[in-house]
């Protein structure tokens, strides 16, 4: 596999348990953890192209825009949605009480933004519109997952990410 050295380095970089989630049982698949680690190290030791390649690796053998490609991306979208939900639940438990409502409100706004953005992407690609929309959603879900992970690890500067004091 041409990404084996990168994947090994990223796995080591992401092996540390997030500080705010040490007592939580977070289950995220290894391939998603590698993408999150890549995004965490973006511009330091990884590039956007490397992260995209990892993000879409499960669908690499499908013809872009085909029904099988869209089906594969649909599965990836569902997995990333599960990752977002898992991390969101942990974030909601980890943030200070005043931040919980803000996380929920932001998720509503984010969902509206992603639907609009990804529908526009699909419209711009009439051939393979479904793959374009799903690919857009996958990348947005991965980015949100990375933000939630950053919050749990104490790396986020987002206003909502005020962690509870123990």
Short mmCIF file of C-alpha atoms in Angstrom, two decimals, residues 46-116:
data_model
loop_
_atom_site.label_atom_id
_atom_site.label_comp_id
_atom_site.label_asym_id
_atom_site.label_seq_id
_atom_site.Cartn_x
_atom_site.Cartn_y
_atom_site.Cartn_z
CA UNK A 46 0.40 16.02 5.99
CA UNK A 47 -1.24 17.65 2.98
CA UNK A 48 -4.88 18.08 2.01
CA UNK A 49 -4.30 15.70 -0.89
CA UNK A 50 -3.09 12.97 1.48
CA UNK A 51 -6.11 13.47 3.73
CA UNK A 52 -8.52 13.35 0.79
CA UNK A 53 -6.88 10.17 -0.46
CA UNK A 54 -7.33 8.57 2.96
CA UNK A 55 -10.89 9.90 3.27
CA UNK A 56 -12.01 8.39 -0.02
CA UNK A 57 -9.77 5.29 -0.01
CA UNK A 58 -12.73 2.89 0.47
CA UNK A 59 -14.26 4.05 -2.84
CA UNK A 60 -11.06 4.36 -4.87
CA UNK A 61 -11.78 1.32 -7.04
CA UNK A 62 -15.19 2.57 -8.16
CA UNK A 63 -15.68 4.59 -11.33
CA UNK A 64 -16.28 8.21 -10.26
CA UNK A 65 -19.88 9.22 -10.77
CA UNK A 66 -21.15 5.66 -11.28
CA UNK A 67 -23.98 4.12 -9.28
CA UNK A 68 -21.51 1.88 -7.46
CA UNK A 69 -19.38 4.93 -6.63
CA UNK A 70 -22.41 6.75 -5.24
CA UNK A 71 -23.38 3.65 -3.24
CA UNK A 72 -19.88 3.43 -1.78
CA UNK A 73 -19.90 7.14 -0.92
CA UNK A 74 -23.32 6.68 0.66
CA UNK A 75 -21.86 4.02 2.95
CA UNK A 76 -18.93 6.29 3.81
CA UNK A 77 -21.31 9.15 4.49
CA UNK A 78 -23.29 6.96 6.89
CA UNK A 79 -20.10 5.92 8.70
CA UNK A 80 -18.91 9.53 9.01
CA UNK A 81 -22.36 10.58 10.25
CA UNK A 82 -22.01 7.94 12.96
CA UNK A 83 -18.56 9.28 13.85
CA UNK A 84 -19.94 12.82 14.11
CA UNK A 85 -22.78 11.60 16.32
CA UNK A 86 -20.39 9.70 18.59
CA UNK A 87 -18.03 12.66 18.95
CA UNK A 88 -20.88 15.16 19.33
CA UNK A 89 -22.33 13.16 22.22
CA UNK A 90 -18.94 13.08 23.95
CA UNK A 91 -18.42 16.81 23.33
CA UNK A 92 -21.84 17.61 24.79
CA UNK A 93 -20.91 15.68 27.92
CA UNK A 94 -17.43 17.25 28.09
CA UNK A 95 -18.30 20.93 27.64
CA UNK A 96 -19.41 23.32 30.34
CA UNK A 97 -23.19 23.50 30.89
CA UNK A 98 -23.53 26.87 29.12
CA UNK A 99 -21.85 25.41 26.01
CA UNK A 100 -24.18 22.42 25.53
CA UNK A 101 -27.01 24.43 23.98
CA UNK A 102 -24.52 26.24 21.77
CA UNK A 103 -23.26 22.92 20.38
CA UNK A 104 -26.81 21.83 19.57
CA UNK A 105 -27.62 25.20 17.93
CA UNK A 106 -24.40 25.13 15.91
CA UNK A 107 -25.20 21.62 14.67
CA UNK A 108 -28.53 22.84 13.31
CA UNK A 109 -26.84 25.71 11.48
CA UNK A 110 -24.06 23.43 10.25
CA UNK A 111 -26.53 20.89 8.87
CA UNK A 112 -28.37 23.60 6.92
CA UNK A 113 -25.05 24.94 5.57
CA UNK A 114 -23.86 21.49 4.45
CA UNK A 115 -27.12 20.61 2.72
CA UNK A 116 -27.05 23.89 0.80
#
